[in-house]
Amino acid sequence: MTTTAAHRAALTPTTPAPRRLAGRLWALTEVRWAAAATVLFAAGAAAQVLDAPPPLWWTLYLACYAAGGWEPALAGLRALRERTLDVDLLMIVAALGAAGIGQVFDGALLIVIFATSGALEAFATARTADNVRALLDLAPEQAIRLDADGTETAVHVTELRVGDVIRVRPGERIGADAVVVDGASEVDQATITGEPLPVVKIAGDEVFAGTLNGTGALVARVHREAGESVIARIVALVEQASATKAKTQLFIEKVEQRYSIGVVVATLALFAIPLAFGADLQSTLLRAMTFMIVASPCAVVLATMPPLLSAIALAGRHGVLVKSAVVMERLADTTLVAFDKTGTLTEGHPRVAELHPVGKASAKELLRLAAGAEHPSEHPVAAAVLAAARDLGLPVPAAADFSSTPGRGVSAIVDGRPVAVGSPALLDEVSRPGANTDDVAQARAVVDAAQAAGHTAVVVLVDGAPVGVLALADSVRPATAGTVTALTNLTGTTPVLLTGDNPGAAGHLAAEAGISDVRAGLLPAEKVEQVRALQAGGRRVLLVGDGVNDAPALAAADLGVAMGRGGSDLALQAADAVLVRDDLATLPAVIALSRRARRLVQANLAIAATFITVLVAWDLFGQLPLPLGVAGHEGSTVIVGLNGLRLLATGAWRQAQAGQAS
């Protein structure tokens, strides 16, 4: 859903983005230590290449060990206390073993790889939780409570109780979920329901905390306390969904335990058994250390990361921000895509879709007079009408005696004639003596047809008689239909539409886009329920949305993708990936790219496993020289690394768009 300019302003931080991002990165301990380890490693490598005294580059490498290895070592020791063994600890032991037999460069390289990986993971975790609570800032801190004697008291919203009566002035945010008891206004509640136009609220209608009141004044009775409001429940839903979403791991991490235990057991056996039979200590230790080096998962790590990181970089160059390697890998698993409507499949703002003159009026005259009356207004309908007039090159006449009535529309004197533009309720107020009843009946028929098609009907009266109806609709993104078709071909399942908008508008959009499964009128919690229901059917659900009300479902889905330009801050935080340019056509391309990256990972793992198997067998059943073992180990690392970097080529994106693999 698309937030209004006021919503975006309220959500936009004042700190420049690059400085804010750098500050958040540097605030993480893992990032600082990984950076230090990388710098020390680079310095040590430079000193070694430049033939500096060995004590100098050894000192730099060992400092790299300390900077990048102390946290994984500590975490590994803590895991040992819980009777688990992970690759991090194995890497530390392998790195120390490499240093022990003189291969300090190899050990430092392992340290840098794992320290950098841990820093990226820590940053991704921090960003997921960041700013969720800031959503509550949408609701004002204070509200005006009306006491029994009519006295107005400014109170903090947390002090409001069920049954309290509040006054909401024009332009204010509503402080609590409440039911209107007096007054009329139009309320922008896009943050909750995603409806693209403000909604008329009169006595008996519900209003939500955090939504923006229009030009009218409202008196409403609170029926939910602050902690139970819809906006507060959205926050809770995001947190719960994020907490309950299964921990995601790269493929290699899923076999981490067995691999680590196997290498440790084999290394110990290779050291202890020959000693038990009287073997020489130095040669036995050298064989065991050589085994640990060639069996270490350095090549396996690089088999996994370069293809995924290259795919992330390639996607980023084409406007898709994928937040982690885990996300890039899991995009390949997508079997069903679910879309939000307003601001996702559509532009999020209305346009004049059809002009229906009534009686003798012409379409251009109808639009010209309507634009003149709407010109002083700031309502979204006015913007749509004026844009349509400009597109046709129509001059917009000046308006006099302009007035606006919430829930009804606007009126003004245009070209010396009274013109009214507003809701179909205006047809109940036709007052010109001798008005043509056929024109009224025709206008009502057009209104009914427009609303049945999911359009918003706007009636235009001149001299108190109907002269036409404007049918407004949200602007469908040009790439919508093509994206739906591409995703259907890619996943084998037609996407689903999940929206808070009304069924008529949702059905009309779905028909244009080629979507048959439409679930409309959904509040945020109901969107989460729909996502859960789709997942219960065994689907891997990718949800695309853009608004505050989409955030809980984005967090609950297997993968969430947010629209970058109009997306709310909360949606951008809850999502796993962002379409930076709001280009829907990049979505099927990035899924295809993920599948190709996975195939490269699998090929790399096969290459790495082959090298490790051959080198380990050579060490176990023959005499593998240490230099040759290191060369084989590093050679396999280089091969899989270069193979993974193939996805950096520009042609890889074209192949992804075509759904092809090299």
XYZ file of C-alpha atoms in Angstrom:
662
model
C 0.000 0.000 0.000
C 1.139 3.545 -0.631
C 1.487 6.017 2.181
C 0.638 9.674 1.708
C 3.267 12.379 1.532
C 2.561 13.176 5.159
C 3.100 9.560 6.135
C 6.353 9.413 4.226
C 7.528 12.630 5.825
C 6.737 11.267 9.251
C 8.662 8.101 8.510
C 11.672 9.725 6.842
C 14.690 10.160 9.122
C 16.606 13.407 8.996
C 20.062 11.806 9.132
C 21.600 11.328 5.649
C 21.238 7.694 4.561
C 24.923 6.908 3.856
C 26.014 8.300 7.231
C 23.216 6.475 9.016
C 24.077 3.169 7.308
C 27.792 3.553 8.056
C 27.030 4.345 11.683
C 24.799 1.304 12.068
C 27.429 -0.905 10.442
C 30.260 0.366 12.623
C 28.135 -0.007 15.751
C 28.267 -3.804 15.339
C 31.171 -5.492 17.132
C 31.376 -8.195 14.451
C 31.825 -5.592 11.723
C 34.601 -3.756 13.565
C 36.594 -6.929 14.251
C 36.081 -8.240 10.699
C 37.313 -4.926 9.302
C 40.373 -5.042 11.546
C 41.126 -8.624 10.518
C 40.824 -7.755 6.833
C 43.153 -4.763 7.131
C 45.743 -6.794 9.058
C 45.522 -9.639 6.529
C 46.022 -7.230 3.625
C 48.978 -5.639 5.384
C 50.522 -9.029 6.090
C 50.059 -10.188 2.493
C 51.613 -6.966 1.198
C 54.583 -7.336 3.534
C 55.071 -10.953 2.466
C 54.924 -10.114 -1.251
C 57.376 -7.242 -0.774
C 59.869 -9.579 0.944
C 59.650 -7.839 4.308
C 61.281 -9.621 7.257
C 59.237 -12.728 8.153
C 58.699 -11.629 11.778
C 56.834 -8.568 10.461
C 54.322 -10.350 8.282
C 53.983 -13.202 10.775
C 53.077 -10.623 13.418
C 50.495 -9.045 11.122
C 48.973 -12.426 10.263
C 48.806 -13.452 13.917
C 47.176 -10.120 14.759
C 44.635 -10.963 12.037
C 44.066 -14.309 13.784
C 43.371 -12.519 17.062
C 41.090 -9.828 15.597
C 38.966 -12.087 13.433
C 39.167 -15.309 15.379
C 38.486 -14.529 19.019
C 34.703 -14.226 18.643
C 34.216 -17.414 16.555
C 36.571 -19.239 18.946
C 34.598 -18.075 21.971
C 31.306 -18.978 20.302
C 32.680 -22.360 19.333
C 33.819 -23.081 22.892
C 30.395 -22.104 24.202
C 28.836 -24.447 21.633
C 31.120 -27.223 22.854
C 29.733 -26.766 26.355
C 26.335 -27.483 24.835
C 27.766 -30.544 23.095
C 27.648 -29.098 19.597
C 30.461 -28.509 17.133
C 30.357 -25.951 14.348
C 32.471 -25.053 11.343
C 33.624 -21.812 12.979
C 35.552 -23.666 15.661
C 36.865 -26.101 13.091
C 38.150 -23.146 11.064
C 39.950 -21.738 14.094
C 41.615 -25.088 14.786
C 42.527 -25.480 11.100
C 43.921 -21.948 11.002
C 46.027 -22.591 14.106
C 47.164 -25.874 12.627
C 48.150 -24.114 9.410
C 50.204 -21.609 11.389
C 51.741 -24.451 13.355
C 53.142 -26.019 10.193
C 54.220 -22.715 8.644
C 51.209 -21.999 6.415
C 50.132 -18.866 8.248
C 48.776 -17.178 5.066
C 46.234 -19.979 4.533
C 45.103 -19.777 8.120
C 44.704 -15.998 8.002
C 42.656 -16.303 4.817
C 40.272 -18.716 6.552
C 39.950 -16.286 9.459
C 39.074 -13.358 7.167
C 36.494 -15.389 5.248
C 34.644 -16.453 8.365
C 34.946 -13.115 10.150
C 33.451 -11.323 7.128
C 30.660 -13.883 6.869
C 29.822 -13.421 10.549
C 29.776 -9.624 10.166
C 27.348 -9.803 7.254
C 25.080 -12.120 9.209
C 25.118 -9.799 12.230
C 24.265 -6.800 10.064
C 21.368 -8.599 8.383
C 19.983 -9.628 11.767
C 20.250 -6.092 13.121
C 18.466 -4.604 10.110
C 15.592 -7.065 10.431
C 14.751 -5.871 13.932
C 15.606 -2.206 13.351
C 12.836 0.405 13.362
C 9.920 -1.993 13.956
C 8.907 -0.137 17.093
C 9.203 3.182 15.251
C 5.888 2.303 13.596
C 4.115 3.411 16.745
C 5.258 6.961 15.946
C 2.524 7.027 13.298
C 0.044 7.445 16.105
C 0.233 10.841 17.824
C 1.518 11.021 21.373
C -1.443 13.103 22.512
C -5.167 13.223 21.892
C -7.893 15.684 22.884
C -10.252 14.012 25.344
C -13.732 15.451 25.920
C -14.745 15.191 29.564
C -18.350 14.800 30.703
C -18.759 18.565 31.194
C -17.459 19.295 27.690
C -13.984 20.309 28.833
C -11.178 19.491 26.412
C -8.083 17.899 27.953
C -4.868 16.979 26.139
C -3.817 13.521 27.331
C -1.223 10.976 26.282
C -2.795 8.330 24.059
C -1.802 5.591 26.520
C -4.112 7.233 29.073
C -7.190 6.802 26.876
C -9.613 4.159 28.027
C -12.457 2.378 26.280
C -15.464 4.691 26.374
C -13.482 7.943 26.371
C -14.587 10.520 23.814
C -11.947 12.286 21.698
C -12.057 15.224 19.301
C -10.093 15.015 16.046
C -9.537 18.299 14.267
C -8.901 18.685 10.525
C -5.456 17.490 9.449
C -4.714 15.670 12.718
C -3.772 12.045 13.136
C -6.324 9.984 14.985
C -5.073 8.976 18.426
C -6.992 5.739 19.029
C -9.200 3.131 17.409
C -12.645 4.647 17.855
C -16.196 4.906 16.524
C -17.390 8.263 15.183
C -20.279 9.725 17.194
C -20.484 13.151 15.564
C -19.145 14.994 12.533
C -18.091 13.946 9.050
C -14.738 13.861 7.319
C -12.618 11.952 4.878
C -9.865 9.875 6.489
C -6.728 8.645 4.743
C -6.361 5.132 6.110
C -3.982 3.753 3.493
C -1.568 2.684 6.252
C -4.177 0.231 7.547
C -6.345 -0.861 4.606
C -4.333 0.298 1.616
C -7.276 2.057 -0.008
C -5.869 4.599 -2.491
C -8.486 7.287 -1.740
C -9.561 8.819 1.580
C -12.682 7.204 3.031
C -15.757 9.139 4.163
C -16.388 8.728 7.903
C -19.689 9.657 9.524
C -21.413 8.710 12.783
C -21.199 4.975 13.387
C -18.049 4.407 11.298
C -14.807 3.069 12.767
C -11.560 5.047 12.568
C -8.064 3.735 13.285
C -5.182 5.104 15.322
C -2.437 6.605 13.183
C -4.670 7.389 10.202
C -4.888 10.964 8.916
C -8.054 13.026 9.237
C -9.080 15.238 6.329
C -10.845 18.582 6.297
C -13.732 17.750 8.626
C -13.891 17.567 12.427
C -14.771 14.316 14.187
C -15.901 13.339 17.653
C -15.309 9.649 18.321
C -15.635 7.185 21.193
C -12.589 5.028 21.933
C -13.288 1.309 21.681
C -9.764 -0.083 21.937
C -6.951 0.938 24.268
C -3.579 1.940 22.808
C -1.980 -1.481 23.243
C -4.851 -3.170 21.404
C -5.141 -0.770 18.468
C -4.755 -2.048 14.919
C -1.450 -0.170 14.517
C -0.091 -1.733 17.743
C -1.191 -5.168 16.581
C 0.648 -4.641 13.294
C 3.847 -4.105 15.300
C 3.180 -7.257 17.320
C 2.439 -9.261 14.181
C 5.723 -8.205 12.570
C 7.699 -9.136 15.677
C 5.917 -12.460 16.123
C 6.249 -13.411 12.465
C 9.955 -12.537 12.458
C 10.520 -14.517 15.662
C 8.613 -17.595 14.525
C 9.964 -17.700 10.969
C 12.237 -20.722 10.757
C 15.946 -19.932 10.978
C 17.321 -19.827 7.475
C 20.673 -21.297 6.576
C 22.841 -21.720 3.544
C 23.009 -25.238 2.166
C 26.492 -25.891 3.517
C 25.408 -24.851 7.033
C 22.829 -27.637 7.059
C 25.594 -30.273 6.986
C 27.926 -28.274 9.215
C 27.645 -30.489 12.295
C 28.306 -33.790 10.593
C 31.149 -32.416 8.500
C 32.853 -30.734 11.463
C 32.596 -33.775 13.677
C 33.839 -36.017 10.884
C 36.930 -33.884 10.218
C 37.782 -33.590 13.917
C 37.350 -37.317 14.530
C 39.391 -38.202 11.443
C 42.181 -35.755 12.377
C 42.410 -37.105 15.915
C 42.374 -40.665 14.664
C 45.042 -39.908 12.089
C 47.202 -38.494 14.876
C 46.469 -40.889 17.730
C 46.353 -44.280 16.008
C 49.801 -44.131 14.390
C 51.273 -42.866 17.669
C 49.738 -45.809 19.475
C 51.631 -48.108 17.135
C 54.914 -46.289 17.700
C 54.967 -43.827 14.808
C 57.200 -40.763 14.891
C 55.553 -37.767 16.592
C 56.706 -35.100 14.122
C 55.755 -36.963 10.955
C 52.438 -38.056 12.459
C 51.589 -34.493 13.481
C 52.571 -33.226 10.025
C 50.285 -35.801 8.350
C 47.391 -34.901 10.679
C 47.835 -31.184 10.109
C 48.089 -31.728 6.348
C 44.856 -33.701 6.534
C 43.094 -30.907 8.416
C 44.299 -28.347 5.873
C 43.177 -30.284 2.809
C 39.919 -31.329 4.484
C 39.098 -27.826 5.701
C 35.941 -26.394 4.111
C 37.590 -23.277 2.668
C 36.816 -24.360 -0.902
C 33.331 -25.411 0.192
C 32.676 -21.966 1.674
C 33.854 -20.293 -1.523
C 31.818 -22.776 -3.526
C 28.729 -21.346 -1.889
C 29.371 -17.651 -1.417
C 30.796 -16.298 -4.728
C 27.837 -17.405 -6.897
C 25.334 -16.009 -4.394
C 27.240 -12.771 -3.782
C 27.782 -12.337 -7.531
C 24.059 -12.833 -8.085
C 23.341 -10.235 -5.386
C 25.695 -7.760 -7.075
C 24.190 -8.416 -10.508
C 20.639 -8.018 -9.194
C 21.662 -4.801 -7.431
C 22.952 -3.343 -10.704
C 19.505 -3.951 -12.192
C 17.476 -2.472 -9.363
C 16.881 -5.384 -6.980
C 18.370 -5.224 -3.494
C 18.693 -8.742 -2.057
C 19.571 -8.438 1.619
C 21.657 -11.591 2.113
C 23.095 -14.683 0.471
C 20.517 -16.777 2.321
C 17.717 -14.797 0.687
C 19.288 -15.147 -2.762
C 19.530 -18.902 -2.288
C 15.944 -19.241 -1.029
C 14.449 -17.218 -3.881
C 14.988 -20.324 -5.989
C 12.484 -22.221 -3.804
C 9.558 -19.904 -4.639
C 6.485 -21.833 -5.776
C 3.818 -19.134 -5.358
C 3.908 -15.332 -5.537
C 1.295 -13.241 -3.720
C 0.806 -9.571 -4.546
C -0.604 -6.624 -2.701
C -2.650 -4.330 -4.957
C -2.379 -0.600 -4.323
C 1.169 0.667 -4.726
C 2.401 -2.745 -5.851
C 0.517 -3.852 -8.953
C -0.764 -0.297 -9.284
C 0.884 3.117 -8.991
C -1.061 3.935 -5.823
C -2.780 7.101 -7.037
C -6.050 7.511 -8.965
C -6.439 8.552 -12.605
C -9.483 9.373 -14.685
C -10.117 6.142 -16.546
C -13.393 7.020 -18.285
C -15.487 10.108 -19.112
C -19.271 9.628 -19.316
C -21.126 12.784 -20.429
C -24.844 12.918 -19.718
C -27.396 14.697 -21.860
C -25.989 17.265 -24.309
C -22.645 17.809 -22.568
C -19.436 16.823 -24.363
C -16.655 14.814 -22.726
C -14.163 17.680 -22.970
C -16.614 20.228 -21.553
C -17.440 17.846 -18.718
C -13.753 17.466 -17.835
C -12.984 21.198 -18.263
C -15.702 22.311 -15.859
C -14.827 19.584 -13.339
C -11.165 20.609 -13.439
C -12.110 24.259 -12.861
C -14.138 23.375 -9.765
C -11.461 21.021 -8.411
C -8.511 23.325 -9.054
C -8.358 24.852 -5.513
C -8.696 21.420 -3.844
C -5.829 19.281 -2.511
C -7.850 16.058 -2.622
C -6.440 13.099 -4.631
C -9.542 13.210 -6.840
C -8.732 16.812 -7.721
C -5.181 15.847 -8.694
C -6.528 13.097 -10.976
C -9.061 15.395 -12.654
C -6.517 18.162 -13.225
C -3.984 15.669 -14.611
C -6.592 14.352 -17.079
C -7.412 17.891 -18.228
C -3.724 18.666 -18.743
C -3.240 15.451 -20.713
C -5.979 16.558 -23.139
C -4.577 20.067 -23.327
C -7.722 21.641 -21.874
C -7.505 25.121 -20.335
C -8.565 25.070 -16.688
C -10.970 27.943 -15.962
C -10.766 29.950 -12.753
C -13.089 29.103 -9.859
C -14.859 31.446 -7.461
C -16.725 30.839 -4.195
C -14.987 27.496 -3.743
C -16.167 25.292 -0.876
C -15.498 21.704 0.195
C -17.805 19.401 2.136
C -16.356 16.198 3.616
C -18.044 13.142 2.167
C -19.801 15.139 -0.545
C -17.221 16.930 -2.672
C -16.523 20.461 -3.845
C -18.525 23.284 -5.362
C -17.536 26.524 -7.104
C -18.613 29.079 -9.656
C -16.946 28.288 -12.990
C -17.568 30.437 -16.062
C -20.369 32.057 -14.115
C -22.176 28.760 -13.515
C -22.433 26.758 -10.282
C -20.497 23.489 -10.609
C -20.444 20.662 -8.053
C -18.079 17.672 -8.215
C -18.350 14.860 -5.718
C -19.780 11.544 -4.629
C -22.869 9.912 -6.184
C -24.814 11.263 -3.207
C -24.960 14.541 -5.176
C -27.612 12.948 -7.382
C -29.931 12.989 -4.377
C -29.588 16.780 -4.259
C -30.465 17.661 -7.856
C -32.367 20.916 -7.461
C -32.739 22.683 -10.805
C -36.414 23.273 -11.583
C -37.520 21.119 -14.453
C -34.414 18.948 -14.297
C -34.427 16.146 -16.833
C -35.216 12.956 -14.952
C -33.768 10.947 -17.829
C -30.382 12.612 -17.251
C -30.547 11.698 -13.555
C -31.465 8.100 -14.374
C -28.670 7.895 -16.946
C -26.166 9.264 -14.435
C -27.256 6.712 -11.807
C -26.857 3.896 -14.336
C -23.353 5.070 -15.212
C -22.453 5.295 -11.503
C -23.672 1.728 -10.915
C -21.709 0.414 -13.887
C -18.531 2.236 -12.850
C -18.718 0.954 -9.279
C -19.429 -2.587 -10.461
C -16.231 -2.377 -12.506
C -14.282 -1.400 -9.397
C -13.980 2.277 -10.302
C -14.637 5.290 -8.103
C -17.559 7.272 -9.547
C -17.425 11.076 -9.367
C -20.583 12.984 -10.359
C -20.477 16.440 -11.966
C -23.434 18.824 -11.640
C -23.800 22.110 -13.527
C -26.645 24.473 -12.654
C -27.909 21.774 -10.310
C -28.285 19.112 -13.014
C -26.024 16.129 -13.844
C -23.806 16.626 -16.885
C -21.643 13.543 -16.497
C -19.738 11.012 -14.429
C -15.971 10.579 -14.123
C -14.787 7.013 -13.497
C -11.530 6.969 -11.489
C -9.244 3.985 -11.178
C -5.799 3.338 -9.812
C -3.049 3.387 -12.445
C -1.932 -0.160 -13.251
C 1.827 -0.526 -13.614
C 2.771 -1.210 -17.247
C 4.702 -4.367 -16.354
C 1.920 -5.947 -14.264
C 0.365 -8.321 -16.808
C 3.728 -9.406 -18.237
C 5.121 -10.045 -14.749
C 2.140 -12.199 -13.784
C 2.555 -14.258 -16.953
C 6.312 -14.671 -16.413
C 5.846 -15.731 -12.783
C 3.153 -18.218 -13.764
C 5.522 -19.810 -16.277
C 8.411 -19.752 -13.809
C 6.653 -21.191 -10.744
C 3.924 -23.204 -12.431
C 1.264 -21.390 -10.375
C -0.676 -18.200 -11.092
C 0.028 -15.488 -8.479
C -2.535 -14.590 -5.809
C -3.874 -11.101 -5.010
C -4.109 -10.179 -1.297
C -5.502 -6.687 -0.719
C -7.315 -4.529 1.782
C -9.167 -2.780 -1.043
C -12.799 -3.517 -1.898
C -13.679 -6.645 -3.929
C -14.892 -4.648 -6.946
C -11.649 -2.734 -7.407
C -9.583 -5.840 -6.661
C -11.506 -7.961 -9.151
C -11.170 -5.367 -11.902
C -7.399 -5.120 -11.403
C -7.029 -8.909 -11.220
C -8.841 -9.312 -14.532
C -6.422 -6.860 -16.169
C -3.407 -8.604 -14.650
C -4.505 -12.158 -15.376
C -4.957 -13.186 -11.721
C -7.874 -15.448 -10.855
C -7.379 -15.958 -7.096
C -8.456 -12.686 -5.429
C -8.735 -12.191 -1.659
C -9.961 -8.665 -0.917
C -11.017 -6.563 2.080
C -8.184 -7.918 4.245
C -6.842 -6.197 7.344
C -3.137 -6.779 8.201
C -3.823 -9.732 10.514
C -6.045 -11.331 7.880
C -3.273 -11.016 5.291
C -1.006 -12.964 7.643
C -3.710 -15.629 7.993
C -3.975 -15.914 4.212
C -0.197 -16.288 3.891
C -0.220 -18.990 6.577
C -3.033 -20.807 4.757
C -1.063 -20.784 1.501
C 2.017 -22.086 3.315
C -0.051 -24.816 4.963
C -0.758 -26.122 1.475
C 2.954 -26.779 1.022
C 3.670 -23.618 -0.958
C 6.847 -21.538 -0.646
C 5.221 -18.109 -0.629
C 6.904 -14.927 -1.832
C 4.828 -11.835 -0.978
C 5.261 -8.477 -2.718
C 3.950 -5.356 -0.941
C 4.821 -1.814 -0.055
C 2.896 -0.474 2.929
C 2.732 -0.538 6.700
C -0.231 -2.889 6.494
C 1.805 -5.316 4.376
C 4.697 -5.541 6.839
C 3.303 -8.382 9.021
C 2.580 -10.515 5.949
C 6.000 -9.697 4.464
C 7.590 -10.977 7.668
C 5.354 -14.058 7.793
C 5.911 -15.115 4.184
C 8.795 -17.388 3.266
C 10.212 -14.360 1.463
C 9.015 -10.755 1.410
C 9.759 -8.261 -1.371
C 9.030 -4.539 -0.905
C 8.577 -1.767 -3.453
C 11.472 0.646 -3.018
C 10.182 4.049 -4.110
C 6.788 4.207 -2.421
C 7.328 1.563 0.236
C 6.973 2.442 3.910
C 10.035 2.193 6.149
C 8.516 -0.734 8.015
C 7.826 -2.676 4.803
C 11.391 -2.054 3.643
C 12.736 -3.360 6.961
C 10.440 -6.399 7.102
C 11.183 -7.441 3.512
C 14.007 -9.753 2.447
C 14.491 -7.965 -0.878
C 13.557 -4.592 -2.364
C 12.599 -3.631 -5.926
C 14.480 -0.331 -5.759
C 12.953 1.136 -8.936
C 9.498 -0.436 -8.433
C 10.087 -2.422 -11.648
C 7.952 -5.546 -11.365
C 9.609 -7.085 -14.422
C 12.785 -7.632 -12.389
C 11.013 -10.014 -9.988
C 10.836 -13.093 -12.264
C 14.359 -12.287 -13.472
C 15.813 -12.356 -9.958
C 14.055 -15.656 -9.188
C 15.530 -17.152 -12.373
C 18.926 -15.709 -11.396
C 18.661 -17.361 -7.987
C 17.993 -20.713 -9.608
C 21.046 -20.332 -11.817
C 23.156 -19.340 -8.799
C 21.983 -22.478 -7.027
C 23.059 -24.620 -9.951
C 26.490 -22.992 -9.840
C 26.688 -23.646 -6.091
C 25.898 -27.307 -6.660
C 28.543 -27.536 -9.396
C 31.086 -25.832 -7.148
C 30.312 -28.159 -4.274
C 30.923 -31.112 -6.565
C 34.282 -29.633 -7.642
C 35.284 -28.865 -4.040
C 34.215 -32.320 -2.844
C 36.228 -33.975 -5.611
C 39.393 -32.058 -4.710
C 38.951 -32.738 -1.004
C 38.286 -36.435 -1.589
C 41.353 -36.865 -3.805
C 43.672 -34.923 -1.474
C 42.376 -36.643 1.661
C 42.726 -40.096 0.057
C 46.247 -39.214 -1.042
C 47.142 -38.114 2.479
C 45.554 -41.184 4.085
C 46.826 -43.846 1.730
C 50.002 -42.274 0.404
C 52.497 -39.544 1.163
C 50.981 -36.197 0.215
C 53.684 -33.523 0.311
C 52.514 -30.527 2.296
C 53.270 -27.971 -0.480
C 51.284 -30.074 -2.966
C 48.410 -30.431 -0.495
C 48.323 -26.670 0.041
C 48.526 -26.070 -3.724
C 45.658 -28.478 -4.355
C 43.602 -26.917 -1.593
C 44.218 -23.372 -2.821
C 43.750 -24.445 -6.450
C 40.295 -25.805 -5.722
C 39.480 -22.585 -3.892
C 40.511 -20.491 -6.899
C 38.590 -22.679 -9.359
C 35.296 -22.561 -7.483
C 35.748 -18.864 -6.754
C 36.236 -17.989 -10.422
C 33.353 -20.227 -11.432
C 31.064 -18.381 -9.030
C 32.114 -14.997 -10.374
C 30.637 -15.847 -13.782
C 27.350 -14.353 -12.595
C 28.929 -10.906 -12.529
C 28.789 -10.845 -16.341
C 26.123 -8.582 -17.848
C 24.947 -11.413 -20.052
C 23.907 -13.381 -16.974
C 21.043 -10.936 -16.356
C 19.816 -11.265 -19.935
C 19.825 -15.017 -19.528
C 17.889 -14.677 -16.286
C 15.307 -12.477 -18.003
C 14.912 -15.121 -20.675
C 14.727 -17.848 -18.056
C 17.772 -19.568 -19.559
C 20.889 -21.047 -17.998
C 24.331 -21.202 -19.497
